[in-house]
Amino acid sequence: MQAVGVCTWTFGPLPLEQIASRLQHLGFDGVELLGELPLEASKVRAVLDSHGLRLFSLTPANVDLAHPDPARRLEALDYYHRLLDFAAETSCPLVSCHGAVGRFAPLATQAQEWAWLVEGVSQICSYARALGLTVVFEVLNRYETHLVHTAEEALALLSQVGQPNLKVLLDTYHMNLEEANLPAAIRQTGPHLGLFHLADSNRRGIGEGHTDFAEIWGALREVGYTGPLILEATAPGPNPFTPVKGAGYLETLEADLSKSLRWLRARAQ
């Protein structure tokens, strides 16, 4: 049965112990952990192990690999190196990275910032390769970042970075905004697909929007993706940069997660 997890970011400021307890109760297999360093590897492992959860992947805090200021780029690289060290300590096989969230336009030129992104991701992959880890680059929509919006652009990044341990992370919520055809984008990514996020068109759980998940499921099977499926849904409400949508957001989130898990379990046999 294909493993299903949840990104801990979706629970907002809840301590990991509480998130793990909720996910265990809902019947999930594991988590994608928000990499808010410093994290203590032994404590994270103890919490997850005590709730029977696996650590599938790490999603980064918001740093900027393509900033015109060299000090900001070095700061971002240092963060990723520490995140990769943590991943190695916790035996977490996948670490994701992406462009700066909330920056919608270049501060230098698009071409220059793309070059800085290629340089930074290449260095991250080299560091990860020495640790035996895989890096997955997450494709975000244009309202969250100005770099890498489509599967085609992600594949161009992979080609220019040229590191064998770099894969693509596709997310159905972002794809809904950027891809003309979601299943076609999955097929185009093919063997380069390293991780898959799911949320409906409105970033809620499966079935709460208009995304055709049956077609997406078929495309995932066609390309042979057998990695974890990570739900990154949120309750409805303003401000896409926080999952905390007001009173009752956790109850709505958990109802959506439970419904989504049932949909996936029915197909992931």
Tab-separated table of C-alpha atoms in Angstrom:
chain	number	residue	atom	x	y	z
A	1	MET	CA	0.000	0.000	0.000
A	2	GLN	CA	1.368	3.417	-0.969
A	3	ALA	CA	2.274	5.540	2.058
A	4	VAL	CA	0.328	8.719	2.799
A	5	GLY	CA	1.575	11.572	4.967
A	6	VAL	CA	0.769	15.160	5.884
A	7	CYS	CA	2.943	18.259	5.888
A	8	THR	CA	3.194	19.488	9.484
A	9	TRP	CA	3.054	23.120	8.264
A	10	THR	CA	-0.683	22.687	7.708
A	11	PHE	CA	-1.291	22.458	11.467
A	12	GLY	CA	0.189	25.862	12.190
A	13	PRO	CA	1.891	26.418	15.562
A	14	LEU	CA	0.869	23.121	17.184
A	15	PRO	CA	3.768	21.258	18.836
A	16	LEU	CA	4.979	18.187	16.974
A	17	GLU	CA	3.727	15.914	19.760
A	18	GLN	CA	0.154	17.149	19.245
A	19	ILE	CA	0.387	16.946	15.454
A	20	ALA	CA	1.730	13.402	15.654
A	21	SER	CA	-1.037	12.360	18.019
A	22	ARG	CA	-3.711	13.764	15.694
A	23	LEU	CA	-2.208	12.105	12.618
A	24	GLN	CA	-1.874	8.770	14.376
A	25	HIS	CA	-5.551	8.974	15.353
A	26	LEU	CA	-6.510	9.764	11.747
A	27	GLY	CA	-4.517	6.779	10.483
A	28	PHE	CA	-1.691	8.414	8.502
A	29	ASP	CA	1.653	6.737	7.828
A	30	GLY	CA	3.986	9.675	8.412
A	31	VAL	CA	4.825	13.318	7.973
A	32	GLU	CA	6.641	15.853	5.915
A	33	LEU	CA	8.275	17.973	8.602
A	34	LEU	CA	8.620	21.748	8.428
A	35	GLY	CA	12.325	22.418	8.799
A	36	GLU	CA	12.249	25.203	11.365
A	37	LEU	CA	15.790	24.873	12.688
A	38	PRO	CA	17.115	24.213	15.207
A	39	LEU	CA	15.416	20.842	15.531
A	40	GLU	CA	16.759	18.089	17.754
A	41	ALA	CA	17.003	14.864	15.772
A	42	SER	CA	16.631	12.557	18.773
A	43	LYS	CA	13.493	14.331	20.003
A	44	VAL	CA	11.865	14.371	16.575
A	45	ARG	CA	12.571	10.673	16.081
A	46	ALA	CA	11.273	9.848	19.554
A	47	VAL	CA	7.992	11.714	18.975
A	48	LEU	CA	7.371	10.168	15.569
A	49	ASP	CA	8.385	6.684	16.648
A	50	SER	CA	6.112	6.820	19.671
A	51	HIS	CA	3.152	7.508	17.361
A	52	GLY	CA	4.116	4.995	14.693
A	53	LEU	CA	4.860	7.660	12.089
A	54	ARG	CA	7.605	7.799	9.465
A	55	LEU	CA	9.556	10.897	8.455
A	56	PHE	CA	9.125	11.055	4.680
A	57	SER	CA	10.590	14.438	3.837
A	58	LEU	CA	11.571	17.883	5.053
A	59	THR	CA	10.097	21.111	3.713
A	60	PRO	CA	12.257	24.220	4.173
A	61	ALA	CA	11.770	27.435	6.033
A	62	ASN	CA	11.677	30.515	3.798
A	63	VAL	CA	15.201	31.402	2.692
A	64	ASP	CA	16.319	32.984	-0.579
A	65	LEU	CA	18.833	31.173	-2.760
A	66	ALA	CA	18.499	33.741	-5.551
A	67	HIS	CA	18.739	37.039	-3.655
A	68	PRO	CA	21.042	39.707	-5.163
A	69	ASP	CA	22.789	40.134	-1.806
A	70	PRO	CA	25.580	37.505	-1.581
A	71	ALA	CA	25.208	37.441	2.208
A	72	ARG	CA	21.548	36.432	1.856
A	73	ARG	CA	22.481	33.652	-0.554
A	74	LEU	CA	25.186	32.369	1.800
A	75	GLU	CA	22.704	32.475	4.661
A	76	ALA	CA	20.313	30.347	2.596
A	77	LEU	CA	23.038	27.835	1.737
A	78	ASP	CA	24.065	27.565	5.380
A	79	TYR	CA	20.452	26.887	6.305
A	80	TYR	CA	20.142	24.104	3.732
A	81	HIS	CA	23.403	22.524	4.845
A	82	ARG	CA	22.119	22.404	8.419
A	83	LEU	CA	18.781	21.035	7.214
A	84	LEU	CA	20.582	18.306	5.284
A	85	ASP	CA	22.648	17.445	8.346
A	86	PHE	CA	19.417	17.083	10.300
A	87	ALA	CA	17.965	14.907	7.544
A	88	ALA	CA	20.978	12.620	7.728
A	89	GLU	CA	20.679	12.380	11.523
A	90	THR	CA	17.020	11.388	11.280
A	91	SER	CA	17.424	9.094	8.249
A	92	CYS	CA	15.048	11.314	6.269
A	93	PRO	CA	15.685	10.542	2.580
A	94	LEU	CA	14.155	13.620	0.919
A	95	VAL	CA	14.767	17.336	1.452
A	96	SER	CA	12.822	19.852	-0.611
A	97	CYS	CA	13.869	23.325	-1.661
A	98	HIS	CA	12.188	26.109	-3.619
A	99	GLY	CA	12.369	29.772	-4.501
A	100	ALA	CA	11.739	32.476	-1.920
A	101	VAL	CA	8.053	32.381	-0.958
A	102	GLY	CA	6.379	35.777	-1.068
A	103	ARG	CA	8.791	37.342	-3.568
A	104	PHE	CA	6.886	37.745	-6.809
A	105	ALA	CA	9.455	39.576	-8.959
A	106	PRO	CA	13.229	39.710	-9.359
A	107	LEU	CA	15.245	42.327	-7.504
A	108	ALA	CA	18.025	42.017	-10.091
A	109	THR	CA	17.000	40.414	-13.410
A	110	GLN	CA	15.114	37.179	-13.916
A	111	ALA	CA	18.073	35.696	-15.802
A	112	GLN	CA	20.577	36.605	-13.099
A	113	GLU	CA	18.402	35.275	-10.309
A	114	TRP	CA	17.809	32.055	-12.259
A	115	ALA	CA	21.594	31.674	-12.501
A	116	TRP	CA	21.963	32.196	-8.758
A	117	LEU	CA	19.225	29.625	-8.156
A	118	VAL	CA	21.018	27.085	-10.372
A	119	GLU	CA	24.271	27.741	-8.523
A	120	GLY	CA	22.667	27.422	-5.098
A	121	VAL	CA	20.693	24.273	-5.872
A	122	SER	CA	23.813	22.703	-7.387
A	123	GLN	CA	25.743	23.307	-4.163
A	124	ILE	CA	22.870	21.926	-2.086
A	125	CYS	CA	22.758	18.782	-4.223
A	126	SER	CA	26.507	18.263	-3.914
A	127	TYR	CA	26.274	18.501	-0.131
A	128	ALA	CA	23.234	16.185	-0.098
A	129	ARG	CA	24.910	13.645	-2.358
A	130	ALA	CA	27.793	13.260	0.076
A	131	LEU	CA	25.199	12.409	2.745
A	132	GLY	CA	23.331	9.977	0.503
A	133	LEU	CA	20.248	12.220	0.297
A	134	THR	CA	17.910	13.270	-2.509
A	135	VAL	CA	16.807	16.881	-3.073
A	136	VAL	CA	13.364	17.591	-4.527
A	137	PHE	CA	12.683	21.009	-6.011
A	138	GLU	CA	9.126	22.153	-5.350
A	139	VAL	CA	7.258	23.884	-8.164
A	140	LEU	CA	5.237	26.820	-6.763
A	141	ASN	CA	2.679	29.111	-8.352
A	142	ARG	CA	3.336	32.658	-9.569
A	143	TYR	CA	1.596	34.218	-6.559
A	144	GLU	CA	4.123	32.664	-4.174
A	145	THR	CA	7.424	32.914	-6.056
A	146	HIS	CA	8.892	34.313	-9.261
A	147	LEU	CA	11.009	31.262	-10.112
A	148	VAL	CA	10.006	27.792	-11.406
A	149	HIS	CA	6.225	27.680	-11.891
A	150	THR	CA	5.783	24.625	-14.126
A	151	ALA	CA	7.030	21.089	-14.591
A	152	GLU	CA	8.768	22.221	-17.791
A	153	GLU	CA	10.685	24.936	-15.910
A	154	ALA	CA	11.596	22.459	-13.165
A	155	LEU	CA	12.993	20.056	-15.728
A	156	ALA	CA	15.047	22.897	-17.211
A	157	LEU	CA	16.430	23.564	-13.737
A	158	LEU	CA	17.322	19.890	-13.328
A	159	SER	CA	19.094	19.928	-16.678
A	160	GLN	CA	21.173	22.987	-15.804
A	161	VAL	CA	22.027	21.801	-12.298
A	162	GLY	CA	23.063	18.423	-13.688
A	163	GLN	CA	23.058	16.532	-10.385
A	164	PRO	CA	21.663	12.969	-10.331
A	165	ASN	CA	20.156	13.374	-6.844
A	166	LEU	CA	17.895	16.291	-7.857
A	167	LYS	CA	14.240	15.457	-8.534
A	168	VAL	CA	10.969	17.382	-8.949
A	169	LEU	CA	8.250	17.943	-6.363
A	170	LEU	CA	4.853	18.586	-7.947
A	171	ASP	CA	1.879	19.891	-5.965
A	172	THR	CA	-1.645	19.703	-7.373
A	173	TYR	CA	-2.656	23.031	-5.790
A	174	HIS	CA	0.152	24.908	-7.536
A	175	MET	CA	-0.288	22.863	-10.727
A	176	ASN	CA	-3.951	23.863	-10.873
A	177	LEU	CA	-2.841	27.489	-11.249
A	178	GLU	CA	0.057	26.965	-13.660
A	179	GLU	CA	-0.327	23.815	-15.763
A	180	ALA	CA	-2.581	23.630	-18.813
A	181	ASN	CA	-2.995	19.894	-18.220
A	182	LEU	CA	-2.116	18.367	-14.848
A	183	PRO	CA	-1.832	14.709	-15.914
A	184	ALA	CA	0.301	15.738	-18.898
A	185	ALA	CA	2.677	17.621	-16.589
A	186	ILE	CA	3.042	14.498	-14.431
A	187	ARG	CA	3.768	12.415	-17.521
A	188	GLN	CA	6.271	15.020	-18.733
A	189	THR	CA	8.094	14.849	-15.390
A	190	GLY	CA	8.075	11.050	-15.521
A	191	PRO	CA	11.037	9.413	-13.760
A	192	HIS	CA	12.199	12.783	-12.445
A	193	LEU	CA	9.205	12.965	-10.079
A	194	GLY	CA	10.655	12.612	-6.592
A	195	LEU	CA	7.744	13.645	-4.355
A	196	PHE	CA	4.069	14.481	-4.797
A	197	HIS	CA	1.867	16.889	-2.822
A	198	LEU	CA	-1.912	16.833	-2.938
A	199	ALA	CA	-4.521	19.501	-2.255
A	200	ASP	CA	-7.605	20.432	-4.234
A	201	SER	CA	-7.921	23.514	-6.435
A	202	ASN	CA	-8.889	25.647	-3.421
A	203	ARG	CA	-6.105	24.093	-1.297
A	204	ARG	CA	-8.590	22.063	0.683
A	205	GLY	CA	-8.780	18.294	0.845
A	206	ILE	CA	-9.510	15.964	-2.061
A	207	GLY	CA	-13.057	16.448	-3.330
A	208	GLU	CA	-13.541	19.964	-1.944
A	209	GLY	CA	-12.586	21.700	-5.217
A	210	HIS	CA	-12.667	20.967	-8.940
A	211	THR	CA	-9.392	19.063	-9.477
A	212	ASP	CA	-9.841	15.740	-11.287
A	213	PHE	CA	-7.878	13.448	-8.975
A	214	ALA	CA	-8.911	10.313	-10.856
A	215	GLU	CA	-6.970	11.542	-13.903
A	216	ILE	CA	-4.046	12.562	-11.688
A	217	TRP	CA	-4.035	9.141	-10.050
A	218	GLY	CA	-3.929	7.512	-13.451
A	219	ALA	CA	-0.951	9.652	-14.498
A	220	LEU	CA	0.942	8.794	-11.304
A	221	ARG	CA	0.399	5.107	-11.960
A	222	GLU	CA	1.454	5.564	-15.602
A	223	VAL	CA	4.830	7.088	-14.662
A	224	GLY	CA	5.374	4.495	-11.952
A	225	TYR	CA	5.432	6.878	-8.986
A	226	THR	CA	5.451	4.811	-5.796
A	227	GLY	CA	6.815	7.371	-3.323
A	228	PRO	CA	4.864	8.918	-0.472
A	229	LEU	CA	1.782	11.019	-1.121
A	230	ILE	CA	1.875	14.156	1.018
A	231	LEU	CA	-1.310	16.088	1.764
A	232	GLU	CA	-0.741	19.840	2.097
A	233	ALA	CA	-4.288	21.092	2.403
A	234	THR	CA	-5.519	23.976	4.536
A	235	ALA	CA	-8.829	25.177	5.877
A	236	PRO	CA	-10.520	27.906	3.788
A	237	GLY	CA	-9.674	31.524	4.495
A	238	PRO	CA	-7.423	34.429	3.522
A	239	ASN	CA	-3.630	34.715	3.480
A	240	PRO	CA	-2.040	31.794	1.595
A	241	PHE	CA	1.132	32.085	3.664
A	242	THR	CA	-0.401	30.776	6.883
A	243	PRO	CA	-2.511	27.671	7.532
A	244	VAL	CA	-4.137	29.346	10.544
A	245	LYS	CA	-7.471	30.522	9.155
A	246	GLY	CA	-9.298	31.447	12.328
A	247	ALA	CA	-11.437	29.631	14.876
A	248	GLY	CA	-12.177	26.035	13.934
A	249	TYR	CA	-9.449	25.702	11.325
A	250	LEU	CA	-8.089	22.520	12.890
A	251	GLU	CA	-11.473	20.798	12.864
A	252	THR	CA	-11.983	21.667	9.183
A	253	LEU	CA	-8.440	20.580	8.337
A	254	GLU	CA	-8.794	17.223	10.069
A	255	ALA	CA	-12.149	16.545	8.404
A	256	ASP	CA	-10.570	17.269	5.010
A	257	LEU	CA	-7.533	15.119	5.803
A	258	SER	CA	-9.699	12.205	6.902
A	259	LYS	CA	-11.823	12.393	3.745
A	260	SER	CA	-8.697	12.657	1.566
A	261	LEU	CA	-7.083	9.686	3.255
A	262	ARG	CA	-10.154	7.538	2.616
A	263	TRP	CA	-10.051	8.518	-1.078
A	264	LEU	CA	-6.362	7.622	-1.365
A	265	ARG	CA	-6.607	4.412	0.641
A	266	ALA	CA	-9.354	3.180	-1.661
A	267	ARG	CA	-6.933	3.457	-4.578
A	268	ALA	CA	-3.502	2.842	-3.066
A	269	GLN	CA	-3.975	-0.872	-2.424
